[in-house]
Amino acid sequence: MFENFIYFIIAILVCTTYDPSKPPLFSTPLTLILTISLFLVFFAFSRYLFTRMARVSAESEAFHQSSRFSTMVTGQSVLAIFLFAVTIHGLNLPSLFSGMFLFKVLPTLEILIFIGIFTGYKGVIGVNAHTVYRQIYPDSASCRDYVFSSLSFGLPVLFPWALFSGIFDLLLILPTDFFRKWLSSTAGEMAYFLFFLVFIAILGPVLMLKCWRCHPLPDSHERRRIEAVSQKARVRYADILCWPVFGGHMITAGVMGLVKRFQYLLITPALLRILSPEEIDAVVAHEAGHIRHHHLVLYLFFLTGYMVGVWALSDLVMYLIMAARPLYQWMFSLGISRSTVMTTFTGLFLIASFLIYFRYVFGYFMRNFERQADGFVYTLFPTALPLVTAFRKIAMASGQPPDTPSWHHFSIRQRIDFLMRCETDSQTLDRHHRKIRIMMAVYAVFWVMIGITGYELQFGKSKGWLNEKMAEIIIREKSEEGEDKTAFYAFWGDLYFSRNEVEKAISAYEKALSDDPENAGVLNNLAWVLATSPEPALRDPGRALKLAEKAVHLDPSPHVMDTLAESFFVNGEMDRAIEVESMALKKATGNTDHYKAQLEKFRAAKKHLPASNRKPPI
């Protein structure tokens, strides 16, 4: 079940990391033919493997069948992701739709269409797998219900993302610039994400339950017993729902929702049918344990932690990818562009970090939270033996060996062993609670450090250092490729000056001039910095005047003449400053307020000068 969440998240990452600047590799007809061919080959390959498995499984034990079946489904799902990535990044399928106006203004819609292709791959697996599934579980759901249930587990991922991204697109195309400017800022992006995360966490369960076709559990002895256990646990649900996943044949239960008004208990018909009343009580107590220990809130906390980590380390990862160019230099010889390489490695980082985080960090806490919820049974009942027998029945009915590992649960055998230790040693559960508290504290400290690191990299002094390093790499690459690096030095000079980092700006402009001494734009900017620097030690009026005169000779534009006038001013030549600024004002178009203000400044300074040619203070 949880694996489907991950598959769809990776599919979204595959789409969102596509480089739109990539040109089509093939003609439109050939691209479509190759896309369809990949899909049909996968369908045939999947059908062959499951058909062969059906023949072999007929002679195998149920445990072995179930294990091989799960492995086969997982393997084909991974292959589907790979072929989907080939379709998007290898065949450049999105390039066929890049010119469509609707997709330009609503890119989320385009991605949803491509996610439909991946959904098709998953649907193929479901259709082909159903024959073997029915062989293992004779009373299981129909093929349609099986495929629908398999795909429906992607909805908790697709729906929030589509809503989040779709509203983001709509805000950007509004006629006002307010949302566009706000959402383009780091603070705006973070605020929007956090707001939407809370919104989805609160209201999302209601929408998901509709998609899963859940309905209230009818008034019955079972429902009243469940309500009594929940009341004893001091947990109140908005409703207790029947969860007809896989036609109601899957044996499971769960809770959804962070807010009591939208908090639901889900129970499948198979669980009610197979377990005894005491065992159902124990399962309900387990689910109440998730609520009482605030596990759902902590899951949201872990999701936010991942997003903070990606944001915090994004610039550093980009620098490391750029610095590792010698390792992938060979890719450029194949005609692969730099932007494609950067996008590909960034996407691989996102996918790899997601898998590692959720498999080893989130999965670690999920397993221990499940164990903690198992232990909550002792809060309501003197023994957990009914939960132990429930686990044994579930293992037998599911056809899975009790020691089958899981990344988000301990195996059934491990869970039983833990509860049996609790039966004989009351301190076992206390030690587990203490272990979770310690690990939560370690996690919190670690992510606070990551957050501080991210703030330093995004807003602190390290950001300037990191930008310089990345600029050096870009400039070095451009130089090696024989491209003009003047523009890059000039760009960083402008950036440093805008941040009032005058010394760094001067250094960047000097490097640009050493590469192109006749560049009027760089001459003008350096002259302005040397003439107007707020740091007296960095001013050089004499050199500023020489540079400005040379710049005007090359480009007599109004803004360049303005720099020359300023240079005359700081050198005490007021008449020349007024003369040149007047010429700049005459040539200027559009907003001339700056030139008028300059003239007023020069004339006011001239009035306060004595007749001698004394220069104004510098």
Coordinates of C-alpha atoms in Angstrom, one line a residue:
M1 CA 0.0 0.0 0.0
F2 CA 2.6 2.5 1.1
E3 CA 4.8 1.5 -1.9
N4 CA 2.2 3.0 -4.3
F5 CA 2.6 6.4 -2.5
I6 CA 6.3 6.3 -3.3
Y7 CA 5.8 5.2 -6.9
F8 CA 3.5 8.2 -7.6
I9 CA 5.8 10.6 -5.8
I10 CA 8.7 9.5 -8.0
A11 CA 6.6 9.8 -11.1
I12 CA 5.8 13.4 -10.1
L13 CA 9.5 14.1 -9.6
V14 CA 10.3 12.6 -13.0
C15 CA 7.9 15.1 -14.6
T16 CA 8.8 18.2 -12.6
T17 CA 12.5 17.8 -13.2
Y18 CA 12.1 17.7 -16.9
D19 CA 14.2 20.3 -18.7
P20 CA 11.8 22.3 -21.0
S21 CA 14.8 23.7 -23.0
K22 CA 15.6 20.3 -24.4
P23 CA 14.9 20.2 -28.2
P24 CA 12.9 17.2 -29.6
L25 CA 15.2 14.2 -30.4
F26 CA 12.8 12.8 -33.0
S27 CA 9.9 13.9 -35.2
T28 CA 6.5 14.0 -33.6
P29 CA 5.2 10.8 -35.3
L30 CA 8.4 8.9 -34.4
T31 CA 8.2 10.1 -30.8
L32 CA 4.6 8.9 -30.5
I33 CA 5.4 5.6 -32.1
L34 CA 8.3 5.0 -29.7
T35 CA 6.2 6.0 -26.7
I36 CA 3.4 3.6 -27.7
S37 CA 5.9 0.8 -28.6
L38 CA 7.5 1.1 -25.1
F39 CA 4.1 0.8 -23.5
L40 CA 3.1 -2.2 -25.6
V41 CA 6.4 -4.0 -25.0
F42 CA 6.0 -3.5 -21.3
F43 CA 2.4 -4.9 -21.5
A44 CA 3.6 -8.0 -23.3
F45 CA 6.5 -8.5 -21.0
S46 CA 4.3 -8.1 -17.9
R47 CA 1.7 -10.5 -19.3
Y48 CA 4.4 -13.1 -20.0
L49 CA 5.9 -12.9 -16.5
F50 CA 2.6 -13.2 -14.7
T51 CA 1.3 -15.9 -17.0
R52 CA 4.4 -18.0 -16.3
M53 CA 4.1 -17.2 -12.6
A54 CA 0.5 -18.4 -12.6
R55 CA 1.6 -21.8 -14.0
V56 CA 4.4 -22.2 -11.5
S57 CA 2.4 -20.9 -8.5
A58 CA -0.3 -23.5 -9.0
E59 CA 2.1 -26.1 -7.5
S60 CA 3.6 -23.9 -4.7
E61 CA 2.6 -23.2 -1.1
A62 CA 0.6 -20.0 -0.4
F63 CA 3.4 -18.4 1.6
H64 CA 5.9 -18.9 -1.3
Q65 CA 3.3 -17.7 -3.9
S66 CA 2.6 -14.5 -1.9
S67 CA 6.2 -13.7 -1.5
R68 CA 7.1 -14.2 -5.1
F69 CA 4.0 -12.3 -6.2
S70 CA 4.9 -9.2 -4.1
T71 CA 8.5 -9.3 -5.4
M72 CA 7.2 -9.5 -9.0
V73 CA 4.8 -6.5 -8.5
T74 CA 7.6 -4.5 -7.0
G75 CA 10.0 -5.3 -9.7
Q76 CA 7.5 -4.4 -12.5
S77 CA 6.6 -1.2 -10.7
V78 CA 10.3 -0.2 -10.7
L79 CA 10.6 -1.1 -14.4
A80 CA 7.4 1.0 -15.1
I81 CA 9.1 4.0 -13.4
F82 CA 12.2 3.5 -15.5
L83 CA 10.3 3.3 -18.8
F84 CA 8.2 6.3 -17.8
A85 CA 11.4 8.3 -17.1
V86 CA 12.7 7.2 -20.5
T87 CA 9.5 8.4 -22.1
I88 CA 9.7 11.8 -20.5
H89 CA 13.5 12.5 -20.4
G90 CA 14.8 10.1 -23.1
L91 CA 12.1 10.5 -25.8
N92 CA 11.4 14.2 -24.8
L93 CA 7.7 13.6 -25.0
P94 CA 6.8 16.9 -23.3
S95 CA 8.6 18.8 -26.0
L96 CA 5.7 17.9 -28.4
F97 CA 3.4 20.0 -26.2
S98 CA 5.8 22.8 -25.3
G99 CA 4.1 25.3 -27.6
M100 CA 0.6 24.9 -26.4
F101 CA -0.7 28.0 -24.6
L102 CA -2.8 26.1 -22.1
F103 CA 0.2 24.1 -20.9
K104 CA 2.3 27.3 -20.7
V105 CA -0.1 29.0 -18.3
L106 CA -1.1 25.7 -16.5
P107 CA 1.9 23.4 -16.4
T108 CA 0.3 21.3 -13.7
L109 CA -2.3 20.2 -16.3
E110 CA 0.4 19.0 -18.6
I111 CA 2.1 17.0 -15.8
L112 CA -1.2 15.4 -14.9
I113 CA -1.6 14.2 -18.4
F114 CA 1.9 12.6 -18.3
I115 CA 1.1 11.1 -14.9
G116 CA -1.8 9.5 -16.8
I117 CA 0.9 7.5 -18.8
F118 CA 2.4 6.2 -15.6
T119 CA -1.0 5.4 -14.3
G120 CA -1.5 3.3 -17.5
Y121 CA 1.7 1.4 -16.7
K122 CA 0.5 0.7 -13.2
G123 CA -2.9 -0.3 -14.6
V124 CA -1.2 -2.8 -16.9
I125 CA 0.6 -4.4 -13.9
G126 CA -2.8 -4.6 -12.0
V127 CA -4.6 -6.3 -14.9
N128 CA -1.9 -8.8 -15.5
A129 CA -1.3 -9.5 -11.8
H130 CA -4.9 -10.2 -11.0
T131 CA -4.8 -13.7 -12.4
V132 CA -2.0 -14.7 -9.9
Y133 CA -3.7 -12.7 -7.1
R134 CA -6.9 -14.6 -7.5
Q135 CA -4.9 -17.8 -7.5
I136 CA -3.4 -16.9 -4.1
Y137 CA -6.5 -15.4 -2.7
P138 CA -9.5 -17.2 -4.3
D139 CA -12.1 -15.0 -2.6
S140 CA -10.4 -11.8 -3.6
A141 CA -11.8 -8.8 -5.5
S142 CA -12.7 -8.7 -9.2
C143 CA -10.1 -7.5 -11.7
R144 CA -11.7 -4.0 -11.9
D145 CA -11.8 -3.6 -8.1
Y146 CA -8.3 -4.9 -7.8
V147 CA -6.9 -2.4 -10.4
F148 CA -9.0 0.5 -9.0
S149 CA -7.8 -0.2 -5.4
S150 CA -4.2 -0.4 -6.5
L151 CA -4.4 2.9 -8.3
S152 CA -6.5 4.6 -5.6
F153 CA -3.5 4.5 -3.2
G154 CA -1.9 7.1 -5.5
L155 CA -4.7 9.6 -4.8
P156 CA -3.3 10.8 -1.4
V157 CA -0.2 11.9 -3.3
L158 CA -1.8 13.1 -6.6
F159 CA -4.7 15.0 -5.2
P160 CA -2.8 17.3 -2.7
W161 CA 0.0 17.9 -5.2
A162 CA -2.4 18.7 -8.1
L163 CA -4.4 21.1 -5.9
F164 CA -1.3 22.7 -4.5
S165 CA 0.4 23.1 -7.8
G166 CA -2.7 24.0 -9.7
I167 CA -3.7 26.9 -7.4
F168 CA -0.1 28.1 -7.6
D169 CA -0.4 28.3 -11.4
L170 CA -3.7 30.2 -11.2
L171 CA -2.2 32.7 -8.7
L172 CA 0.6 33.4 -11.2
I173 CA -1.7 34.2 -14.1
L174 CA -3.9 36.7 -12.1
P175 CA -3.8 40.2 -13.6
T176 CA -2.2 41.6 -10.4
D177 CA 1.5 41.4 -9.8
F178 CA 1.1 40.9 -6.0
F179 CA 0.9 37.1 -6.0
R180 CA 3.5 36.8 -8.6
K181 CA 6.1 38.8 -6.6
W182 CA 5.1 37.2 -3.3
L183 CA 5.3 33.6 -4.6
S184 CA 8.6 34.3 -6.3
S185 CA 10.2 35.1 -2.9
T186 CA 11.5 32.5 -0.5
A187 CA 9.3 33.7 2.3
G188 CA 6.2 33.6 0.0
E189 CA 7.0 30.1 -1.2
M190 CA 7.5 28.8 2.3
A191 CA 4.3 30.5 3.6
Y192 CA 2.2 29.1 0.8
F193 CA 3.6 25.6 1.3
L194 CA 3.0 25.6 5.0
F195 CA -0.5 27.0 4.6
F196 CA -1.4 24.4 2.0
L197 CA 0.2 21.6 4.0
V198 CA -2.0 22.4 7.0
F199 CA -5.1 22.8 4.7
I200 CA -4.6 19.4 3.1
A201 CA -3.8 17.7 6.4
I202 CA -7.1 18.9 7.8
L203 CA -9.5 18.6 4.9
G204 CA -7.6 16.0 2.7
P205 CA -8.9 12.9 4.5
V206 CA -12.5 13.8 3.7
L207 CA -11.8 14.0 0.0
M208 CA -9.6 10.8 0.1
L209 CA -12.3 8.8 1.7
K210 CA -14.8 9.8 -1.0
C211 CA -12.3 8.6 -3.6
W212 CA -11.8 5.3 -1.7
R213 CA -15.6 4.8 -1.6
C214 CA -15.7 4.5 2.1
H215 CA -19.1 4.4 3.8
P216 CA -20.2 4.5 7.5
L217 CA -20.1 1.2 9.3
P218 CA -23.8 0.2 9.9
D219 CA -25.2 0.3 13.4
S220 CA -24.4 -3.1 14.7
H221 CA -22.9 -5.0 17.7
E222 CA -19.4 -4.6 16.1
R223 CA -19.8 -0.8 15.7
R224 CA -21.1 -0.3 19.2
R225 CA -18.2 -2.4 20.6
I226 CA -15.7 -0.3 18.5
E227 CA -17.3 2.9 19.9
A228 CA -17.0 1.6 23.4
V229 CA -13.3 0.8 23.0
S230 CA -12.6 4.2 21.4
Q231 CA -14.5 6.0 24.2
K232 CA -12.4 4.0 26.8
A233 CA -9.3 5.2 25.0
R234 CA -10.7 8.8 25.1
V235 CA -10.6 9.0 21.3
R236 CA -13.5 10.4 19.3
Y237 CA -13.9 10.0 15.6
A238 CA -16.0 11.9 13.1
D239 CA -17.2 8.5 11.9
I240 CA -16.2 4.9 11.8
L241 CA -16.0 3.8 8.1
C242 CA -16.1 0.6 6.2
W243 CA -13.1 0.6 3.9
P244 CA -13.8 -1.6 0.8
V245 CA -10.2 -1.7 -0.5
F246 CA -9.6 -4.6 -2.9
G247 CA -13.3 -5.5 -2.8
G248 CA -13.2 -5.6 1.0
H249 CA -10.8 -8.6 1.1
M250 CA -7.8 -6.8 2.4
I251 CA -7.3 -7.3 6.2
T252 CA -6.3 -3.9 7.6
A253 CA -7.5 -0.9 9.6
G254 CA -6.3 2.7 9.8
V255 CA -6.9 6.2 11.1
M256 CA -6.9 9.4 9.1
G257 CA -7.2 13.1 10.0
L258 CA -5.4 15.5 12.3
V259 CA -8.5 17.4 13.5
K260 CA -11.2 15.6 15.5
R261 CA -13.9 16.9 13.3
F262 CA -12.2 15.3 10.3
Q263 CA -10.7 12.2 12.0
Y264 CA -11.9 8.8 10.9
L265 CA -11.4 5.2 11.8
L266 CA -11.2 2.9 8.7
I267 CA -11.9 -0.9 9.0
T268 CA -12.1 -3.4 6.1
P269 CA -14.9 -6.0 6.0
A270 CA -12.3 -8.8 5.9
L271 CA -10.9 -7.7 9.3
L272 CA -14.4 -7.7 10.9
R273 CA -15.1 -11.1 9.4
I274 CA -11.9 -12.9 10.4
L275 CA -11.1 -11.6 13.8
S276 CA -12.9 -12.3 17.1
P277 CA -14.5 -9.5 19.1
E278 CA -11.6 -9.4 21.6
E279 CA -9.1 -9.3 18.7
I280 CA -11.1 -6.4 17.0
D281 CA -10.9 -4.6 20.4
A282 CA -7.2 -4.9 20.4
V283 CA -6.9 -3.6 16.8
V284 CA -9.1 -0.6 17.6
A285 CA -6.9 0.0 20.7
H286 CA -3.8 0.0 18.4
E287 CA -5.4 2.6 16.1
A288 CA -6.4 4.7 19.1
G289 CA -2.7 4.5 20.2
H290 CA -1.7 6.4 17.0
I291 CA -4.1 9.2 18.0
R292 CA -3.1 9.3 21.6
H293 CA 0.6 9.4 20.8
H294 CA 0.0 12.1 18.1
H295 CA 1.6 10.0 15.4
L296 CA -0.3 11.6 12.6
V297 CA 0.9 15.0 13.6
L298 CA 4.5 13.7 13.8
Y299 CA 4.1 12.3 10.3
L300 CA 3.3 15.8 9.1
F301 CA 6.3 17.0 11.0
F302 CA 8.6 14.5 9.2
L303 CA 7.2 15.5 5.8
T304 CA 7.9 19.2 6.6
G305 CA 11.4 18.2 7.8
Y306 CA 12.1 16.6 4.4
M307 CA 11.0 19.7 2.6
V308 CA 13.1 22.0 4.9
G309 CA 16.1 19.7 4.3
V310 CA 15.8 19.9 0.5
W311 CA 15.4 23.7 0.6
A312 CA 18.3 24.1 3.0
L313 CA 20.7 22.0 0.9
S314 CA 19.5 22.9 -2.6
D315 CA 22.2 25.5 -3.3
L316 CA 25.0 23.3 -1.8
V317 CA 23.9 20.4 -3.9
M318 CA 23.9 22.5 -7.0
Y319 CA 27.4 23.6 -6.3
L320 CA 28.6 20.0 -5.7
I321 CA 27.0 18.9 -9.0
M322 CA 28.8 21.7 -10.8
A323 CA 32.1 21.0 -9.0
A324 CA 31.8 17.3 -10.0
R325 CA 31.9 18.1 -13.7
P326 CA 35.1 16.0 -14.4
L327 CA 33.1 12.9 -13.5
Y328 CA 30.4 13.5 -16.2
Q329 CA 32.5 15.5 -18.7
W330 CA 32.1 12.6 -21.1
M331 CA 28.3 13.3 -21.4
F332 CA 29.0 16.6 -23.2
S333 CA 30.8 14.7 -26.0
L334 CA 27.5 12.9 -26.6
G335 CA 25.8 16.2 -27.4
I336 CA 24.0 16.4 -24.1
S337 CA 23.6 20.0 -23.1
R338 CA 24.8 21.5 -19.7
S339 CA 21.2 22.4 -18.7
T340 CA 20.1 18.8 -19.4
V341 CA 22.9 17.4 -17.3
M342 CA 22.2 19.7 -14.4
T343 CA 18.5 19.0 -14.5
T344 CA 19.1 15.3 -14.7
F345 CA 21.4 15.2 -11.7
T346 CA 19.2 17.5 -9.7
G347 CA 16.3 15.2 -10.4
L348 CA 18.4 12.2 -9.3
F349 CA 19.3 14.0 -6.1
L350 CA 15.6 14.7 -5.3
I351 CA 14.6 11.1 -6.0
A352 CA 17.5 9.6 -4.2
S353 CA 17.1 11.8 -1.2
F354 CA 13.4 11.1 -1.1
L355 CA 13.9 7.4 -1.2
I356 CA 16.7 7.4 1.4
Y357 CA 14.8 9.8 3.8
F358 CA 11.5 7.9 3.7
R359 CA 13.0 4.4 3.6
Y360 CA 15.5 4.9 6.4
V361 CA 14.4 8.0 8.5
F362 CA 10.7 8.1 8.1
G363 CA 10.5 4.3 7.9
Y364 CA 12.5 4.0 11.1
F365 CA 10.1 6.2 13.0
M366 CA 7.0 4.6 11.4
R367 CA 8.1 1.1 12.6
N368 CA 8.7 2.3 16.1
F369 CA 5.4 4.2 16.2
E370 CA 3.6 1.1 15.1
R371 CA 5.3 -0.8 18.0
Q372 CA 4.3 2.1 20.3
A373 CA 0.7 1.8 19.1
D374 CA 0.8 -2.0 19.7
G375 CA 1.9 -1.2 23.3
F376 CA -1.1 1.1 23.8
V377 CA -3.2 -2.0 24.1
Y378 CA -1.9 -2.3 27.7
T379 CA -3.4 1.1 28.5
L380 CA -6.9 -0.3 27.9
F381 CA -6.5 -4.0 28.6
P382 CA -4.5 -6.2 31.0
T383 CA -3.0 -8.2 28.2
A384 CA -2.1 -7.9 24.5
L385 CA -2.6 -11.6 23.7
P386 CA -5.7 -10.9 21.6
L387 CA -3.6 -8.6 19.4
V388 CA -1.0 -11.4 19.1
T389 CA -3.6 -13.9 17.9
A390 CA -4.9 -11.2 15.5
F391 CA -1.5 -10.8 14.0
R392 CA -1.2 -14.6 13.6
K393 CA -4.6 -14.8 11.8
I394 CA -3.7 -11.8 9.6
A395 CA -0.4 -13.6 8.6
M396 CA -2.2 -16.8 7.8
A397 CA -5.1 -15.2 5.9
S398 CA -2.7 -12.9 3.9
G399 CA -0.5 -15.7 2.8
Q400 CA 2.6 -13.8 3.9
P401 CA 5.2 -15.5 6.0
P402 CA 5.2 -13.9 9.5
D403 CA 8.8 -12.9 9.2
T404 CA 8.3 -11.0 5.9
P405 CA 10.2 -7.6 6.4
S406 CA 8.6 -4.3 5.8
W407 CA 10.1 -0.8 5.7
H408 CA 7.2 0.8 7.5
H409 CA 6.2 -2.0 9.9
F410 CA 8.3 -4.5 11.8
S411 CA 7.5 -8.0 10.6
I412 CA 4.6 -9.7 12.2
R413 CA 7.0 -12.1 14.0
Q414 CA 8.9 -9.1 15.4
R415 CA 5.7 -7.4 16.6
I416 CA 4.5 -10.6 18.3
D417 CA 7.9 -11.1 20.0
F418 CA 7.8 -7.5 21.3
L419 CA 4.4 -8.0 22.8
M420 CA 5.4 -11.3 24.4
R421 CA 8.3 -9.6 26.0
C422 CA 5.9 -6.9 27.3
E423 CA 3.8 -9.7 28.8
T424 CA 6.7 -10.9 31.0
D425 CA 8.6 -7.6 31.5
S426 CA 6.6 -4.4 32.2
Q427 CA 9.7 -2.3 31.7
T428 CA 9.9 -3.3 28.0
L429 CA 7.3 -0.8 26.9
D430 CA 8.7 2.0 29.1
R431 CA 12.1 1.5 27.5
H432 CA 10.5 1.7 24.1
H433 CA 8.8 5.0 24.9
R434 CA 12.1 6.4 26.2
K435 CA 13.9 5.2 23.0
I436 CA 11.4 7.1 20.9
R437 CA 11.7 10.3 23.0
I438 CA 15.5 10.2 22.6
M439 CA 15.3 9.6 18.9
M440 CA 12.8 12.4 18.4
A441 CA 15.1 14.8 20.3
V442 CA 18.1 13.7 18.2
Y443 CA 15.9 14.2 15.0
A444 CA 14.8 17.7 16.2
V445 CA 18.3 18.8 17.0
F446 CA 19.6 17.5 13.7
W447 CA 17.0 19.3 11.7
V448 CA 17.4 22.5 13.6
M449 CA 21.1 22.3 12.6
I450 CA 20.0 21.7 9.0
G451 CA 17.6 24.6 9.2
I452 CA 20.4 26.9 10.5
T453 CA 22.7 25.7 7.8
G454 CA 20.0 26.4 5.2
Y455 CA 19.4 29.9 6.5
E456 CA 23.1 30.6 6.4
L457 CA 23.4 29.2 2.8
Q458 CA 20.3 31.1 1.6
F459 CA 20.6 34.4 3.5
G460 CA 23.9 34.5 5.4
K461 CA 27.5 35.2 4.4
S462 CA 27.9 31.7 3.1
K463 CA 25.5 32.5 0.3
G464 CA 27.9 35.0 -1.2
W465 CA 30.8 32.5 -0.9
L466 CA 28.7 29.8 -2.5
N467 CA 27.6 32.1 -5.3
E468 CA 31.2 33.1 -5.9
K469 CA 32.3 29.5 -6.1
M470 CA 29.5 28.7 -8.6
A471 CA 30.4 31.8 -10.6
E472 CA 34.0 30.7 -10.8
I473 CA 33.0 27.3 -12.1
I474 CA 30.8 28.8 -14.7
I475 CA 33.4 31.3 -15.8
R476 CA 36.1 28.7 -15.9
E477 CA 33.8 26.5 -18.1
K478 CA 33.0 29.3 -20.4
S479 CA 36.6 30.2 -20.7
E480 CA 37.6 26.6 -21.5
E481 CA 34.9 26.5 -24.2
G482 CA 36.2 29.7 -25.7
E483 CA 33.2 31.8 -24.7
D484 CA 33.3 35.4 -23.6
K485 CA 33.5 35.6 -19.8
T486 CA 33.3 39.3 -19.6
A487 CA 29.5 39.2 -19.2
F488 CA 29.8 36.8 -16.3
Y489 CA 32.3 39.0 -14.4
A490 CA 30.2 42.1 -15.2
F491 CA 27.1 40.3 -13.9
W492 CA 28.7 39.5 -10.6
G493 CA 30.0 43.0 -10.3
D494 CA 26.5 44.3 -10.7
L495 CA 25.2 41.8 -8.2
Y496 CA 27.9 42.7 -5.6
F497 CA 27.3 46.4 -6.1
S498 CA 23.5 45.9 -5.6
R499 CA 24.4 44.3 -2.2
N500 CA 26.7 47.1 -1.3
E501 CA 29.7 44.7 -1.4
V502 CA 31.8 47.4 -3.1
E503 CA 35.2 45.8 -2.9
K504 CA 34.0 42.6 -4.4
A505 CA 32.2 44.6 -7.1
I506 CA 35.4 46.5 -8.0
S507 CA 37.3 43.2 -8.2
A508 CA 34.7 41.6 -10.5
Y509 CA 34.7 44.7 -12.8
E510 CA 38.5 44.7 -12.9
K511 CA 38.5 41.1 -14.1
A512 CA 35.9 41.9 -16.7
L513 CA 38.0 44.8 -18.0
S514 CA 41.1 42.7 -18.1
D515 CA 39.2 40.4 -20.5
D516 CA 37.7 43.2 -22.5
P517 CA 39.3 46.7 -22.0
E518 CA 36.9 48.3 -24.5
N519 CA 33.6 47.2 -22.9
A520 CA 31.7 50.4 -22.4
G521 CA 29.2 48.9 -20.0
V522 CA 32.0 47.7 -17.6
L523 CA 33.9 50.9 -18.0
N524 CA 30.8 52.9 -17.0
N525 CA 29.9 50.7 -14.0
L526 CA 33.4 50.7 -12.6
A527 CA 33.7 54.4 -13.0
W528 CA 30.4 54.9 -11.1
V529 CA 31.6 52.6 -8.3
L530 CA 34.9 54.4 -8.0
A531 CA 33.2 57.8 -8.0
T532 CA 30.3 57.1 -5.6
S533 CA 31.6 54.4 -3.3
P534 CA 30.2 54.8 0.2
E535 CA 33.6 53.6 1.5
P536 CA 36.1 56.5 1.2
A537 CA 39.0 54.1 1.0
L538 CA 37.7 52.6 -2.2
R539 CA 37.0 55.9 -4.0
D540 CA 39.3 56.9 -6.9
P541 CA 38.0 60.1 -8.5
G542 CA 40.9 60.5 -10.9
R543 CA 40.6 56.9 -12.4
A544 CA 36.8 57.2 -12.4
L545 CA 37.0 60.2 -14.6
K546 CA 39.4 58.5 -17.1
L547 CA 37.2 55.4 -17.2
A548 CA 34.0 57.5 -17.7
E549 CA 35.6 59.5 -20.5
K550 CA 36.6 56.3 -22.3
A551 CA 33.1 54.9 -21.8
V552 CA 31.4 58.0 -23.3
H553 CA 33.8 57.9 -26.2
L554 CA 32.6 54.3 -26.9
D555 CA 29.0 54.7 -26.0
P556 CA 27.6 58.3 -25.6
S557 CA 24.3 57.0 -24.0
P558 CA 22.5 59.2 -21.4
H559 CA 23.3 56.9 -18.5
V560 CA 27.0 56.7 -19.5
M561 CA 27.1 60.5 -19.8
D562 CA 25.5 60.7 -16.3
T563 CA 28.5 58.7 -15.0
L564 CA 30.9 61.1 -16.7
A565 CA 29.1 64.1 -15.1
E566 CA 29.3 62.5 -11.7
S567 CA 33.0 61.9 -12.2
F568 CA 33.5 65.6 -13.1
F569 CA 31.5 66.5 -10.0
V570 CA 33.6 64.4 -7.6
N571 CA 36.8 65.9 -9.2
G572 CA 35.5 69.4 -8.5
E573 CA 34.8 70.4 -12.1
M574 CA 31.3 71.7 -11.6
D575 CA 30.8 73.5 -14.9
R576 CA 31.8 70.4 -16.9
A577 CA 29.5 68.3 -14.7
I578 CA 26.6 70.6 -15.4
E579 CA 27.4 70.7 -19.1
V580 CA 27.5 67.0 -19.5
E581 CA 24.5 66.3 -17.3
S582 CA 22.5 68.8 -19.4
M583 CA 23.4 66.9 -22.5
A584 CA 22.4 63.6 -20.9
L585 CA 19.0 65.1 -19.9
K586 CA 18.4 66.2 -23.5
K587 CA 19.2 62.8 -24.9
A588 CA 17.2 60.9 -22.2
T589 CA 13.8 59.4 -22.9
G590 CA 11.2 58.1 -20.5
N591 CA 11.7 59.0 -16.9
T592 CA 14.2 61.9 -16.5
D593 CA 13.8 62.5 -12.8
H594 CA 17.3 61.1 -12.0
Y595 CA 19.0 63.5 -14.5
K596 CA 17.1 66.5 -13.2
A597 CA 18.0 65.6 -9.6
Q598 CA 21.7 65.3 -10.7
L599 CA 21.6 68.8 -12.3
E600 CA 20.1 70.3 -9.2
K601 CA 22.8 68.6 -7.0
F602 CA 25.6 70.0 -9.3
R603 CA 24.2 73.5 -9.4
A604 CA 23.6 73.6 -5.6
A605 CA 27.2 72.5 -5.1
K606 CA 28.5 75.1 -7.5
K607 CA 26.7 77.9 -5.5
H608 CA 28.5 76.9 -2.3
L609 CA 31.9 76.7 -3.9
P610 CA 34.3 79.6 -3.6
A611 CA 35.6 81.2 -6.8
S612 CA 38.8 79.2 -6.4
N613 CA 38.8 75.8 -8.0
R614 CA 38.6 74.0 -4.7
K615 CA 37.1 70.5 -5.1
P616 CA 34.2 69.4 -2.9
P617 CA 35.0 67.0 -0.1
I618 CA 35.4 63.5 -1.2

